[in-house]
mmCIF file of C-alpha atoms in Angstrom:
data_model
loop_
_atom_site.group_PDB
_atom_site.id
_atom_site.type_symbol
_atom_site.label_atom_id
_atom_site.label_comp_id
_atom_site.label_asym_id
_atom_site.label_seq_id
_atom_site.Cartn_x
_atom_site.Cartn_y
_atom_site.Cartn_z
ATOM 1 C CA UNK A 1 -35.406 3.890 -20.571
ATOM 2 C CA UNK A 2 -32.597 2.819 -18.266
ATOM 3 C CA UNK A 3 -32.940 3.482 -15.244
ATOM 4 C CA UNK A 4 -30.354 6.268 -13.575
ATOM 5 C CA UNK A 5 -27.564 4.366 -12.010
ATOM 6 C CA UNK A 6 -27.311 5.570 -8.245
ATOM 7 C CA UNK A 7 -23.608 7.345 -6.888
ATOM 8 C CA UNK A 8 -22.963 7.498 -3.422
ATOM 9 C CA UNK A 9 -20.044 9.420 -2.047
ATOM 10 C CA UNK A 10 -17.829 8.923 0.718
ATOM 11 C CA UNK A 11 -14.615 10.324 2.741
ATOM 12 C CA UNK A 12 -11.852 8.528 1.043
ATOM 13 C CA UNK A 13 -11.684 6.711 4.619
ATOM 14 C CA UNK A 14 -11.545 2.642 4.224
ATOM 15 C CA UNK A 15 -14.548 3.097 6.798
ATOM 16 C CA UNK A 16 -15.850 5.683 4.616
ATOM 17 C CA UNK A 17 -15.753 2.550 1.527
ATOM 18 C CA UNK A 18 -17.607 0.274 3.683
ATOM 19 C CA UNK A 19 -20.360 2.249 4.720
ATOM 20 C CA UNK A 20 -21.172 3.565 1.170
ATOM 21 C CA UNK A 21 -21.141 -0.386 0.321
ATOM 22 C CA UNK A 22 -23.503 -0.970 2.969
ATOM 23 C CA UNK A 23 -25.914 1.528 1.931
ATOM 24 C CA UNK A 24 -25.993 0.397 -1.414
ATOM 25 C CA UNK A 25 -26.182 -3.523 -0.877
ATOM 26 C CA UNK A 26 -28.560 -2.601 2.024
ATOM 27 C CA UNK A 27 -30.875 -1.099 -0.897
ATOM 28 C CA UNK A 28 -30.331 -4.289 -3.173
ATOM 29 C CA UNK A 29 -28.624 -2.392 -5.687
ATOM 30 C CA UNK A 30 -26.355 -4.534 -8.025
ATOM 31 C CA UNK A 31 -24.416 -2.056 -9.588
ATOM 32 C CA UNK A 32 -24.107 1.535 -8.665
ATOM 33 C CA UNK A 33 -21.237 4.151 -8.249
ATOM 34 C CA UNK A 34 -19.529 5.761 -5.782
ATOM 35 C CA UNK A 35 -17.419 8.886 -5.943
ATOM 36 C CA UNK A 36 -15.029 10.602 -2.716
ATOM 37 C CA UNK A 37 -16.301 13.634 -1.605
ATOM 38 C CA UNK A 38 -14.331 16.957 -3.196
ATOM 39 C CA UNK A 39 -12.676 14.339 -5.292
ATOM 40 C CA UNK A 40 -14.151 15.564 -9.029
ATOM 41 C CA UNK A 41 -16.477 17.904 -10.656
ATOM 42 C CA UNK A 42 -20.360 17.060 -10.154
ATOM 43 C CA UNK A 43 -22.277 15.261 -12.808
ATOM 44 C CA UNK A 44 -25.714 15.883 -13.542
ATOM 45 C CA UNK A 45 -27.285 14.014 -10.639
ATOM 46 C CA UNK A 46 -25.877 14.566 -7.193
ATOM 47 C CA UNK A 47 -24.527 11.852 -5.263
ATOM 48 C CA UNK A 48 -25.658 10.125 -2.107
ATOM 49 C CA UNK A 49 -23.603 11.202 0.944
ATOM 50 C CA UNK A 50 -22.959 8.353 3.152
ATOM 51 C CA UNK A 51 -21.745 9.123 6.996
ATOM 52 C CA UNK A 52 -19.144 7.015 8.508
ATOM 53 C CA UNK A 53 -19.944 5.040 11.226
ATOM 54 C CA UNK A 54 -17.430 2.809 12.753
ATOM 55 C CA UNK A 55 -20.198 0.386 13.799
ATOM 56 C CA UNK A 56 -22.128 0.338 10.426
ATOM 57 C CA UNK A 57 -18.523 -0.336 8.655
ATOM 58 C CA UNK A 58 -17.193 -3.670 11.529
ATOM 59 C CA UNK A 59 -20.961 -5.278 10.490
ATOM 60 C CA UNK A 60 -20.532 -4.937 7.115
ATOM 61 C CA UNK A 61 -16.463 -6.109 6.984
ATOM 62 C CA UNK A 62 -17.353 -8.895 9.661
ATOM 63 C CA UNK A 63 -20.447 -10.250 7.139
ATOM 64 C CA UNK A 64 -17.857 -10.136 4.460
ATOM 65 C CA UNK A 65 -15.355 -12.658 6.255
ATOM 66 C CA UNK A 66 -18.239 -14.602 7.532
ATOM 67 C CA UNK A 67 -18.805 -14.791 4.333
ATOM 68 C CA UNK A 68 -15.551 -15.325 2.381
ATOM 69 C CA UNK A 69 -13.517 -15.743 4.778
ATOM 70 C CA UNK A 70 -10.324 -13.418 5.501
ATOM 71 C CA UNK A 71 -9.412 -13.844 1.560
ATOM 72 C CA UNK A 72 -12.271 -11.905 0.880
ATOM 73 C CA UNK A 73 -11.289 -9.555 3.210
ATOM 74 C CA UNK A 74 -7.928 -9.069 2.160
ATOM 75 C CA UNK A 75 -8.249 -8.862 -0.812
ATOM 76 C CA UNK A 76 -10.886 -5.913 0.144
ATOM 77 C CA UNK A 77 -8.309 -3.797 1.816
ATOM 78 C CA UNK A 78 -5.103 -4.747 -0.588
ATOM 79 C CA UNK A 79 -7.483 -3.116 -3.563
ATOM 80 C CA UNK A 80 -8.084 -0.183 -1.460
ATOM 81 C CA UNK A 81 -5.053 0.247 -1.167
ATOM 82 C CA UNK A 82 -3.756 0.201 -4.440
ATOM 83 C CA UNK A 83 -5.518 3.556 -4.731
ATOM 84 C CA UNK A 84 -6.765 2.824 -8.585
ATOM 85 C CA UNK A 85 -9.241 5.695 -9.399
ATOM 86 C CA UNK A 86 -12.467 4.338 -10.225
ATOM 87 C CA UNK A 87 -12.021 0.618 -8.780
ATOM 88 C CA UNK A 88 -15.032 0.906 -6.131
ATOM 89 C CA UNK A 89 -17.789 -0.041 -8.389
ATOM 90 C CA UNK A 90 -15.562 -3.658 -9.422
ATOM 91 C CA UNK A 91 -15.263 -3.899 -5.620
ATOM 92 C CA UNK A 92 -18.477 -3.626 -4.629
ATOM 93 C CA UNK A 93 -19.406 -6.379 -6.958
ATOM 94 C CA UNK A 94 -16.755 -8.178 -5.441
ATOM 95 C CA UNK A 95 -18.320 -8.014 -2.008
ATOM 96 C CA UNK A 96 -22.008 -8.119 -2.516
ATOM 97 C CA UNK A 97 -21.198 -11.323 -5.180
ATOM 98 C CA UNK A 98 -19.382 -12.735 -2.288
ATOM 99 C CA UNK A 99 -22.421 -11.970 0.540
ATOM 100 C CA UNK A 100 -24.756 -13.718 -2.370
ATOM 101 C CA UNK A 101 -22.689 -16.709 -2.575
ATOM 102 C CA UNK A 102 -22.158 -17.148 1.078
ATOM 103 C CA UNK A 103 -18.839 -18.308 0.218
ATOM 104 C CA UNK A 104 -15.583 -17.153 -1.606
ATOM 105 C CA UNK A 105 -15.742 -16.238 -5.287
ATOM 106 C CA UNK A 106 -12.123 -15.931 -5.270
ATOM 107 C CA UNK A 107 -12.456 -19.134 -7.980
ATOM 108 C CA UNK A 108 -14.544 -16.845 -10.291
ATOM 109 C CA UNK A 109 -11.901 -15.376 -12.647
ATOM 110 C CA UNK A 110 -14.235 -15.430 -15.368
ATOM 111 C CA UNK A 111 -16.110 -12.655 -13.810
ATOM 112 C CA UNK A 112 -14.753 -9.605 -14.845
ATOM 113 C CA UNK A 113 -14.951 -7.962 -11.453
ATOM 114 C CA UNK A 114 -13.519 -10.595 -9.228
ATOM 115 C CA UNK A 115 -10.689 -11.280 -11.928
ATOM 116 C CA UNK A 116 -9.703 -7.512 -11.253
ATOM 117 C CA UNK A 117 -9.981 -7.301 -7.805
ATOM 118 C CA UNK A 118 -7.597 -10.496 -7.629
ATOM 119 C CA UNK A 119 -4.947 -8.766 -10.264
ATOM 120 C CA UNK A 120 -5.013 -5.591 -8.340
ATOM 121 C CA UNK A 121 -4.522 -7.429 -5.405
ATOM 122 C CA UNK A 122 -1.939 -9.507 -6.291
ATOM 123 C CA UNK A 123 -0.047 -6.067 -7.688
ATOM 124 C CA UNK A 124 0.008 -4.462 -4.466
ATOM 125 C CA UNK A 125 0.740 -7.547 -2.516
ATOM 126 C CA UNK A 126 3.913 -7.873 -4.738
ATOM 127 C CA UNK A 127 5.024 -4.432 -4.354
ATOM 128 C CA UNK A 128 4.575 -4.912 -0.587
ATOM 129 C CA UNK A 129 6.814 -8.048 -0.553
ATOM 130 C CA UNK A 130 9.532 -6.374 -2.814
ATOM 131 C CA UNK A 131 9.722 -3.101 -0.716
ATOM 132 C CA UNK A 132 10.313 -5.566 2.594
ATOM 133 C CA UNK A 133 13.987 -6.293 0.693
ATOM 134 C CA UNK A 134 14.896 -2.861 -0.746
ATOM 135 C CA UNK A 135 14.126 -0.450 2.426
ATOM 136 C CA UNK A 136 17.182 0.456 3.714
ATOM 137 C CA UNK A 137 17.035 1.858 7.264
ATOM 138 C CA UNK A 138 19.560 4.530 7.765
ATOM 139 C CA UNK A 139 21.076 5.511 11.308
ATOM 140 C CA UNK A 140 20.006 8.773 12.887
ATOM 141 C CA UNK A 141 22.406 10.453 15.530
ATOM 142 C CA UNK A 142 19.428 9.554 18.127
ATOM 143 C CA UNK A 143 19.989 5.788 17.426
ATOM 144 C CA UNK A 144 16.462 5.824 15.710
ATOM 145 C CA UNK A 145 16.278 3.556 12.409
ATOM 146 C CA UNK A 146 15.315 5.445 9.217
ATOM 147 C CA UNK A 147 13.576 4.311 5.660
ATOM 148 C CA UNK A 148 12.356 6.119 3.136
ATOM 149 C CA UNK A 149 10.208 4.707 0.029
ATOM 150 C CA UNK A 150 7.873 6.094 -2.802
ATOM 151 C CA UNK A 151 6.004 3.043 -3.824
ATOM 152 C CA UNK A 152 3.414 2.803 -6.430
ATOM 153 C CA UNK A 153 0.468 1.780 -3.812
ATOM 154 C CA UNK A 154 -0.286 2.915 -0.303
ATOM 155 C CA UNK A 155 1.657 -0.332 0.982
ATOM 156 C CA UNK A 156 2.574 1.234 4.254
ATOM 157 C CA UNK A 157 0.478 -0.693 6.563
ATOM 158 C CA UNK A 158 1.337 -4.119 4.716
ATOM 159 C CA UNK A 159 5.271 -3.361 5.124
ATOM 160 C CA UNK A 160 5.414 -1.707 8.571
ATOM 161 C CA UNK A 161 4.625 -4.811 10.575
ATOM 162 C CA UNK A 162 7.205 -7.075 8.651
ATOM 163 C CA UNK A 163 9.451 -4.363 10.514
ATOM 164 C CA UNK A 164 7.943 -4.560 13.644
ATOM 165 C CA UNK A 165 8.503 -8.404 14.368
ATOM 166 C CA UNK A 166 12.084 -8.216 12.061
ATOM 167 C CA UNK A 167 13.299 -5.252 14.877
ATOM 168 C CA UNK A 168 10.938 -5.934 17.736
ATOM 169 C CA UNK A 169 13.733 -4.026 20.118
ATOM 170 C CA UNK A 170 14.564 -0.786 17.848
ATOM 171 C CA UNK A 171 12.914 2.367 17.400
ATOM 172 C CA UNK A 172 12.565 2.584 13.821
ATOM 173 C CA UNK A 173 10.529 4.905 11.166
ATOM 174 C CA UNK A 174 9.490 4.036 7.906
ATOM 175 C CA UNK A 175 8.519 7.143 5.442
ATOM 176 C CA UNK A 176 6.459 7.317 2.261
ATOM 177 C CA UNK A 177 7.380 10.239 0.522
ATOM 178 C CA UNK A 178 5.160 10.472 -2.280
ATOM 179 C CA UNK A 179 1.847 10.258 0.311
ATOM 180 C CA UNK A 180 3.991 12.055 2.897
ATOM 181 C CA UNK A 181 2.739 9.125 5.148
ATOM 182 C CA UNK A 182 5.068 7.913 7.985
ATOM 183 C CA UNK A 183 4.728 4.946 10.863
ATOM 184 C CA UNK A 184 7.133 4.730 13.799
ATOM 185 C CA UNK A 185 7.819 1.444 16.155
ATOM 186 C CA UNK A 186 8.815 2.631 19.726
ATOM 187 C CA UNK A 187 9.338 -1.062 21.008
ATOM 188 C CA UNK A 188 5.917 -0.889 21.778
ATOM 189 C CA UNK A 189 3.478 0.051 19.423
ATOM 190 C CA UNK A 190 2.830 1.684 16.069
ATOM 191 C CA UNK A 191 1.892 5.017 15.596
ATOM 192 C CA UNK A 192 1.352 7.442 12.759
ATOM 193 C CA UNK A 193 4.838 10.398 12.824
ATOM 194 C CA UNK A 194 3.769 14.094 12.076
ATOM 195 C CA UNK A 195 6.482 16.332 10.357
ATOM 196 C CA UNK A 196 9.473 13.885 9.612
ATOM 197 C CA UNK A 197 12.369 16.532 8.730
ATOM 198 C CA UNK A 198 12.906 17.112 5.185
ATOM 199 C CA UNK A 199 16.402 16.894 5.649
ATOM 200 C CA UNK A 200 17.035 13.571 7.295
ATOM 201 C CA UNK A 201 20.407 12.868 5.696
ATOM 202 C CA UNK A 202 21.828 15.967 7.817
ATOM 203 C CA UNK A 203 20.514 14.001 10.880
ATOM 204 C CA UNK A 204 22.542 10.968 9.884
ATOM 205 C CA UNK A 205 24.495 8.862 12.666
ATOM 206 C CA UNK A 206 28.581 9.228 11.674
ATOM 207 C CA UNK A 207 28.685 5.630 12.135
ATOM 208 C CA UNK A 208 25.962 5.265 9.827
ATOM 209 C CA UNK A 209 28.040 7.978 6.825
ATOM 210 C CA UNK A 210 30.896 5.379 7.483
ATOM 211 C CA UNK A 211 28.908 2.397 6.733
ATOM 212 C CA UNK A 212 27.533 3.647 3.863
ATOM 213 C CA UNK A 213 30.992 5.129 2.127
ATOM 214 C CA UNK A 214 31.857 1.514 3.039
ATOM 215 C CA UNK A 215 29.242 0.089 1.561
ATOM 216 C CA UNK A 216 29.292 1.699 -1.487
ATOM 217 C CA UNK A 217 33.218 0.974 -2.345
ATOM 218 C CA UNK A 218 32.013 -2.613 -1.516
ATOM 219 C CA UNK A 219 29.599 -3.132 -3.728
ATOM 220 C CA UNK A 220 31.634 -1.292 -6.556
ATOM 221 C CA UNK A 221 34.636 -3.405 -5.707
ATOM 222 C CA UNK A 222 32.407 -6.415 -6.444
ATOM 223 C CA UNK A 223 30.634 -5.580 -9.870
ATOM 224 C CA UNK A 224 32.499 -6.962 -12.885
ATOM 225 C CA UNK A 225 32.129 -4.571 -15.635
ATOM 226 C CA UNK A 226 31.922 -7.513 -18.360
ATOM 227 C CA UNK A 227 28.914 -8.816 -16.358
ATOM 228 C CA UNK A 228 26.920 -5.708 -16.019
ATOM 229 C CA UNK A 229 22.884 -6.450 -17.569
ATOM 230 C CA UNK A 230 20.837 -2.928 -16.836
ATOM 231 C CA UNK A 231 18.147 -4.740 -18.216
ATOM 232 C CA UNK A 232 18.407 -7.603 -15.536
ATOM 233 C CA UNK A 233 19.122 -5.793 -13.141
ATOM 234 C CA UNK A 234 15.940 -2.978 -13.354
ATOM 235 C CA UNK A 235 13.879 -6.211 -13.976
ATOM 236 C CA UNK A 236 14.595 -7.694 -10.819
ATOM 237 C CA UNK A 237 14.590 -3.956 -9.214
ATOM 238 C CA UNK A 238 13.002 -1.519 -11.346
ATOM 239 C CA UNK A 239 14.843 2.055 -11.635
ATOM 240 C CA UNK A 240 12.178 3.891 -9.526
ATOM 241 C CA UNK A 241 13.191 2.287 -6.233
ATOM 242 C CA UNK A 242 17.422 2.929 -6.871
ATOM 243 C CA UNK A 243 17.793 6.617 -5.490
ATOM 244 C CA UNK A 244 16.660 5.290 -2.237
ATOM 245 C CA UNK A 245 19.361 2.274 -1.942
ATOM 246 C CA UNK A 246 22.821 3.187 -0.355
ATOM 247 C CA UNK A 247 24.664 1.689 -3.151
ATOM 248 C CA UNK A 248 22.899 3.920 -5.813
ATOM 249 C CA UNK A 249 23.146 1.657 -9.005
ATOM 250 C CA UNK A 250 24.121 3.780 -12.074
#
């Protein structure tokens, strides 16, 4: 009889992800499950709650880059943040294949796990890139920079600092709307924004409605109609990111 595989739960916290890794690679256990706490209905056996501890999660991340290097590591936190539903146990193997080989398995692809991790990596990694040339930062009547997004993954934290060293000198806020996730840049630091208004365009600068009726004649001045390729053009920028460009393709 097989034996019952073990589940541990977590917070949904990256923290949260390394400490239930921990626990189970601290047991020895090749493959197990893990599960977020309130995030499903119960199977038969109940899970293992794991407690964050900041400590317990900087040993286990700093054994992984000793390990694998900052690849490794990267490639840890991209794949969390793609947010796929049921990726942990593929990561897991990931890491404790990694801490085995006391080197980087990033060569691996014919293991099924690491070839996964490094596909769901690479996704969000693109989507991060992308999104750094189609925010558009709109200005508020305050003189504060404004973008807005919905992208697939949680790519937030990848795109924010591009921001930070490409306007080191303005105050600037970038929005996810489908997490309802915001960072701001005051010049100084980063720091998470509670209760961006729903209405921003009301709040818009009217230097910044000029620019953009501006823009917009521009760019329509400067299509050829005989030229026009949809199918170019939403492969090089798919459709869901168009409603939050100025110019609006059609």
């Amino acid at each position: 009889m097989d034996q019952i595989p073990r589940i541990f739960s977590y917070d949904g916290s990256f923290d949260g992800l390394l400490c239930a890794f921990a626990a189970a690679d601290g047991e020895g256990l090749e493959r197990c499950g893990f599960v977020v706490e309130g995030g499903g209905r119960p199977g038969l056996w109940p899970p293992t709650r794991v407690a964050v501890h900041a400590e317990t999660a900087a040993r286990f991340l700093e054994r992984l880059r000793r390990s694998g290097g900052e690849g490794a590591v990267q490639h840890l936190v991209y794949v969390f943040l793609a947010e796929v539903q049921g990726a942990e146990p593929e990561l897991y193997e990931f890491a404790r294949l990694t801490l085995q080989a006391g080197t980087s398995v990033l060569g691996m692809r014919t293991n099924a796990a690491v070839r996964r991790v490094m596909d769901w990596k690479a996704k969000v990694g693109k989507e991060a890139h992308r999104c750094t040339g189609l925010l558009r930062f709109m200005e508020l009547r305050d003189a504060t920079l404004y973008a807005r997004f919905e992208p697939d993954h949680n790519v937030l934290p990848l795109v924010a600092p591009h921001f930070q060293r490409r306007f080191p000198q303005d105050n600037w806020v970038i929005h996810d709307l489908r997490r309802g996730l915001a960072l701001a840049w005051d010049g100084q630091e980063l720091h998470p924004v509670v209760g961006v208004p729903e209405n921003v365009d009301a709040l818009l600068s009217r230097r910044e409605t000029t620019f953009q009726e501006l823009w917009r004649e521009y760019v329509q001045a400067l299509a050829v109609p005989e030229r026009r390729n949809p199918a170019l053009q939403r492969r090089f920028m798919p459709r869901r990111y168009w409603k939050h460009l100025v110019e609006r393709p059609n």
